Each structure stands twice: as C-alpha cells, then as structure tokens.
Amino acid sequence: MAHIVVVDDASFMRGSLKFIIESSGHEVVGTGKNGTEALELYKKLKPDLITLDILMKGIDGLAALKAIREYDPEAKVIMVTALGQEEKQRQAAELGAAGYIRKPFKQSEIIDEIEKALGEKVGTGDA
Amino acid sequence: MPERDKTDFSQFLGEYLADVKESFQIMSNALFALEKDYLLTEPLDELFREVHTLKSSSSMIGFSGVMQLAQVVEGFLDRLRKSEVRVYEESIDILFEAIAVFEKMAGEYAESGAVSFETEGRAGALRRGIARLESREMPAFQGIIALNKERHIEWLNPAAERMFGYTSDAARGRHVSMLIPEPNRGEVEQFLAEYVEKDERESISREVPGVSKDGSVFPMELSLSGMNLPERRLFLMIVREAGEFKVKAELTTAIEKIQTIRVGTDLLDNLFNLVGELIINKNRIDTLIAPIEKKELKSAIAVLNRTINALQENVSASRMVPVDEIFRRFPRLVRDLAKNAGKEVEFIIKGGDIELDKAMLDSLGEPIIHLLRNAVDHGIREDQKPGAIRLTAKRAENHILIEVEDNGRGIDIGHMKEIAVKRGFIAPDASPLMQDRDVLNLLFKPGFTSAEKVTDVSGRGVGLDVVKTVAGKLSGSANVVTKKDEGSRFTMSLPLTTAIVQTLLVGVGEHIFAIPTDIISETLGIKREEIKVVQDAQVLILRDEAIPYFELSEVLGMNHRTTSSESRIAVIIARGERLIGVGVDSMIDQKENIIKPLDPIAQQFRSFSGGTILGDGSVALMLDIPVLLELKIG
C-alpha cells in the first residue's frame, strides 16, 4: 500500500481520484488544489507518489512537477492530462514525469499507471 | 477488466456542483475582463482551463450534454487564444450565453438527470453561433466538388459555391464540364475520365482553367482523389484558384502573420519617452551649435536630426491603433442602455479604422460612454421607432474628430437656462443676455444635469464635464451643436498625437510659454491702438470683425506692464468657430516639443497642461488654452 497525494484544482476531480486510488488499496494521504500546495504537501508528507493536474491556475502542474523533481530527483509524479495536450505531455516527460492519467478518468487506466510508476525505479539511484 | 471502469462518480455530485458554480464565476469574471480589452490573452486562457475541466468532470459524472457543449466551446476558445479567430463582440455574447446554458444544463441534470427540450434548443443555437463565428475567420480557400462515376456533380462545398457562383443544389446532377470553359472541356473531360476509369488510388493534380456562372475564366489547380462510400465510390475534385488574386491574398495573410508581433504597451511607452529625451537633447544641441561656424558639424547634425525625426514618426506610428478597438464595445452598451430606457435605437459606427495614439484612445472610453448615455437618455425620444445614434471618427486636417450625434429632440436651450438659474450656474438677470452657445457650454460644467429625475442611465450629476476635461487633457476641445426636434451633435476634437506637440514659443516679459500650434489659426503683429475697449472688454478688430482679446500676462496674473510696449503679437486661437486674440510680447520659435506632465502640486495651476524643456535647458510651461479661455471668458 502506497501513500499518495492528489493535486487538482477541481474538487470533483480530487474526490474522484481519491476514491479510485483508495478503492484499489492505496492511501491518499493528502490533497491539494494548486502547484504551491503540491510542493508543500510533497515536502511535508513525503508520499510514494503524487498526481498533478497539468492545467491549474497560478503555478500549474508542469511548474510544480519541475519544483518537486528539483526538491527530490526520485519523486514519482503522475500527470493528469487531457487529449489535445500532447505538447504539455512531452514537456512533462522531459521534466521526468513517471506517467499520465488521461481525463476523463478510467479506473483501470489510473490503477495501471500508478502500479507501473510505483513498480519502477525512478531516477538513477542504485537499488 | 471492464467492470473496474464502472466507477459511479455520481456520489461526487456535490463536489461537481460546487466546482461548476465556482467555475462559472471565474468564467464570468474572465469574460468581463475580456470585454474591456479584446486583446487580453489571460482571460481566454482562464476560460479555456475552466471549460476544459468542466468537459472532463461532466463526462465522468455522465452529464453528456454538458460535456458535448463544453467540447465545442473549448475548441472555440482554443482558436480564440491561438488568435486563429478574432474576438468580436458577438464572441463575448456567445460565451456569456454558453455559461448560462452550462449552468442551466448542470442544474437540470442534477435535478432530473436530463436536459430540458428548451435548454437543448439553446445549446443548439449556441453551437451554430460558434460555427458561424469560426467560419467567418477561417475562409476555406479550397473548393471541393464531389462527382459520381459519370462525372455528374453531387455537391459543392461553400468555397466551391463561392468560386463558381452556383449553389450546391443548383449544380447537383449536372455534368462537371459546365465548370470548365468550352475550349478546354475536351481535354479536362479526358483527364477526369481517365482517372475515374483507372480508379486510381493516388490523387493527381494539374492546372486547368475553370469558368464561373457569370462567364469569367480563371486558372485553378485541380486535384483529384477517390472516396469510398458504403455503396459507391465518389470522386473529389479539390480546386484552388491559382490566379494572382487568391494566391496573393493567401500569401499576404501569411506574410502579415509573420510581420506582426505583439509588443507590450509599457515597452512602447519607454521607447516613446526615450525619443522624447532625444528630442529635448536635439533641441539643446541645435541651440548650442548655433554660434559655431563649422559646416561639417552642422551637416552631421542635420543628418542626425532627420534620423531623429524619422525615429519619432515611426515610434508614434507604432502607438497608433484603430478607434474600433474601443468603438466595438459600444453597440452592446447602447443596446443595453436603450433597452433600460425603453427606447429603440439604431446605432451606427463610422470611421472605426481611423487610428489614434493608444494612450489617447484609452482615455476616450469614458467620455464616449457619457455621450452615448446622454444621447440615449436625453436625445432619443420614446416615440422614435427607432431613433438613430451615430458614433463617428474622422480626420479633419491635423485633428481627429470624435462625434456622437443623435436625431432626437435636440436640446431645449430655454429649459436649460431655467435649470442653470435654478441651480445657481447663472445669475437670474444674466440669463436673458446669455448666448445659446454659452448656455450649451454649461452642459460641460461639473454637476450640471438637466435630468428631471435620476435614472439608471444618466442624470446623476456626473457626466458631460468629463468630456471637456478629457478633451482638454489631450490638448483638444469639445463642443455641441443642437437643433430643436432634429437632434444634437457632440464633437471632441483631438490632436493626432499627444506628448510630442508642435508648439509656438512665445515671450511675455522674461518668461517663455508654449502654445500648441494646432489651436492657433494665425499670428499677427498689431499696434496697441488696434485694441479697443467695448463694454469693459477688450476686443481686437480682425478683418472687420471684433474678436475678444486679452493679454496673456493679465490672465496669468503676472506682474508685467504691457503698456510700455506699443507693438504686440496677437496669437489668434480658434475655438470651434470662434476666434480669440491672446496678446504676447514676442514670438520666439516654433518647435516640436515633448510635453512632460507637471508634478501633482504644479498641476493645481490649471492654466498649464505640462512643461517642456527648451534648447538652453530652461523649462517653458505649456499653456492649457481651453482652460485659460474658460477662466477669462467662461
């Protein structure tokens, strides 16, 4: 069971993601609604994984991803994106995102993506 | 594991509704911001983000109607923010309507799980409206003609309809050769037949002539490809006009896109200020080198001056924007005002392409709003179905005129006098003596309103004085002409550009003052005895006409005796149709000067609109002539 933080500016999305993640046996230890909160929560809760919505007001998902990966180069970050955001997705990949969840959500995709990210060793540290 | 995907998100309905409520508020605010400035990108980004989220969450919670509409709106917003489609007033109306429909739909889904017939209708109208706005900006240059195997026309797309002048319905069933001029029919027909017969997989193209319904022949590039329908095979003729005109139009648009970049206005302001500094220094150098006899130096400086002038012209030009930038906000305003006042108004805008300095244009919004309000509220009568209000921008010599004209009841000057007396603007015994023009000028006085009752629209005692104040600040003027039962016309006359102004430098005693040349009709040398005193007021006889005259030193309250000097310079100021003489000791120079605002303390002296630095480094104050005249002759 992994500790996961969910960040999205819409409470509906936060609620839905939390529900799906928890019904697959993981624990959502915190939720945030913008990029600033994302970094704060990451520092405070040291989760195994964090999900970030790409489009958010103010500090968006990409900026938060960058900040979190700078703070912890091994951070596992899953980006929440939508169709038509291929360019942002590419940027996220460059910044070291561990995976993507596409909106509208499908439960199976979310779980697969999370399991995949948790299973992989991210970064260059030795096992 | 398909069953894993059957998550029931409806348990989050509360969150969904709270989100959308917040989201609609954000979207409305963004639209209000956009309405104020169509060029802002931030509100569009914000709208896009909100609609994007709305689309996803609606899809998950199963509100498919909201999701589908959000998808359309999202695409539209995306094209707006990428500047593929321009923001029009209608675009903003449509987006407001979109928010309203979203709200309605979400509410109906939450309540009954379905969208009402009526709301569905509104959503449909919205989708059509968006499609219309999008197609307006994305002209499909490619005509497409679908042919059957026998080369009979099945349909034309709108571009092809435009190109050939037939509607799709009129062309249906006829042979494609009607689109080819007679001499080439055989050859083109053979080309088409071969392609269709061989049933080629790949598309081919060649240049052939085409002929439109009106008989004009034009070169076109024709590409052919096949298309399989379930039952049969169609052939698509894709035609693109290859003639100069269309191709050139396309090329020009492409080039224009590259040639236009967006620059922040603060950067332009900086540039403008720097050019101003440069001009001050240029004037200073001109003064310094005057006594130096060095031909090379002088010619080098002459070249430098030319370059600086060109630079100034270019920088000024870069600040010019079409008045349409603010005019296009007004149709909606007038519509709303008229509606509230229960009147019918036809609103006409003319000269939207006239360009004005950006800084000037920014300050014009408020006075124009007041003039439009005034026209709707006081000008147009209830029984006019409809009344007309015309907003015009036009160039007159070196001025820009902004006019608001209505064909309503006109201003009742007698009634205005009564009010003016009642409110203490004029003394009761002065009333009969006042000229119509002076009475009308009271309209521009702070606090003067003729409204009998305070309405939502105007008559709150704030209003037309802002017209005069703003015009004055921009070194311009305002006036009104009116005729009973025919209407009124308010005109703001503005210089082409502010900040850098052609000025006449005049001397009074040891002081030098600057007067903007665009309000000067002429200057003449006069003798003291040419000034007469009529009814305690000085007048100057100019071409058999007596015009008001006063000494500048007098109005400014300067301790300067002019009687010693017998010859005077009269600067004749044109104020509307009226001429006024202003006496000074001497004329010094005529120069392009950068006008700097005075510091707030000095601004209390309303007689001066700014200061300028002269070639020798001293400061000359710029006279605010309209204010001065007001002080002197009201």
XYZ file of C-alpha atoms in Angstrom, chain B residues 14 16 26 62 84 191 193 195 205 227 235 238 296 342 408 415 455 486 505 518 520 522-523 531 568 573 587 624-625:
29
model
C -21.996 17.759 -4.515
C -19.235 18.695 -9.051
C -14.373 32.636 -12.708
C -22.359 11.359 -17.023
C -6.879 31.860 -35.280
C -8.225 13.770 -67.849
C -12.414 10.192 -67.342
C -8.694 8.987 -63.595
C -3.332 17.226 -59.755
C -13.511 8.373 -51.858
C -14.529 11.385 -56.749
C -10.342 19.786 -55.000
C 30.785 69.602 -41.291
C -37.427 51.617 -23.076
C -33.713 63.086 -31.230
C -35.241 74.913 -20.439
C -32.376 57.464 -13.782
C -33.574 67.487 -35.191
C 7.096 79.513 -28.036
C -2.836 73.167 -33.703
C -3.614 78.632 -33.406
C -2.813 82.722 -37.164
C -0.442 85.151 -35.506
C -7.185 97.035 -29.356
C 2.078 93.417 -29.660
C -6.800 80.998 -31.150
C 7.259 85.049 -30.844
C -3.765 74.996 -21.381
C -5.556 77.363 -23.667
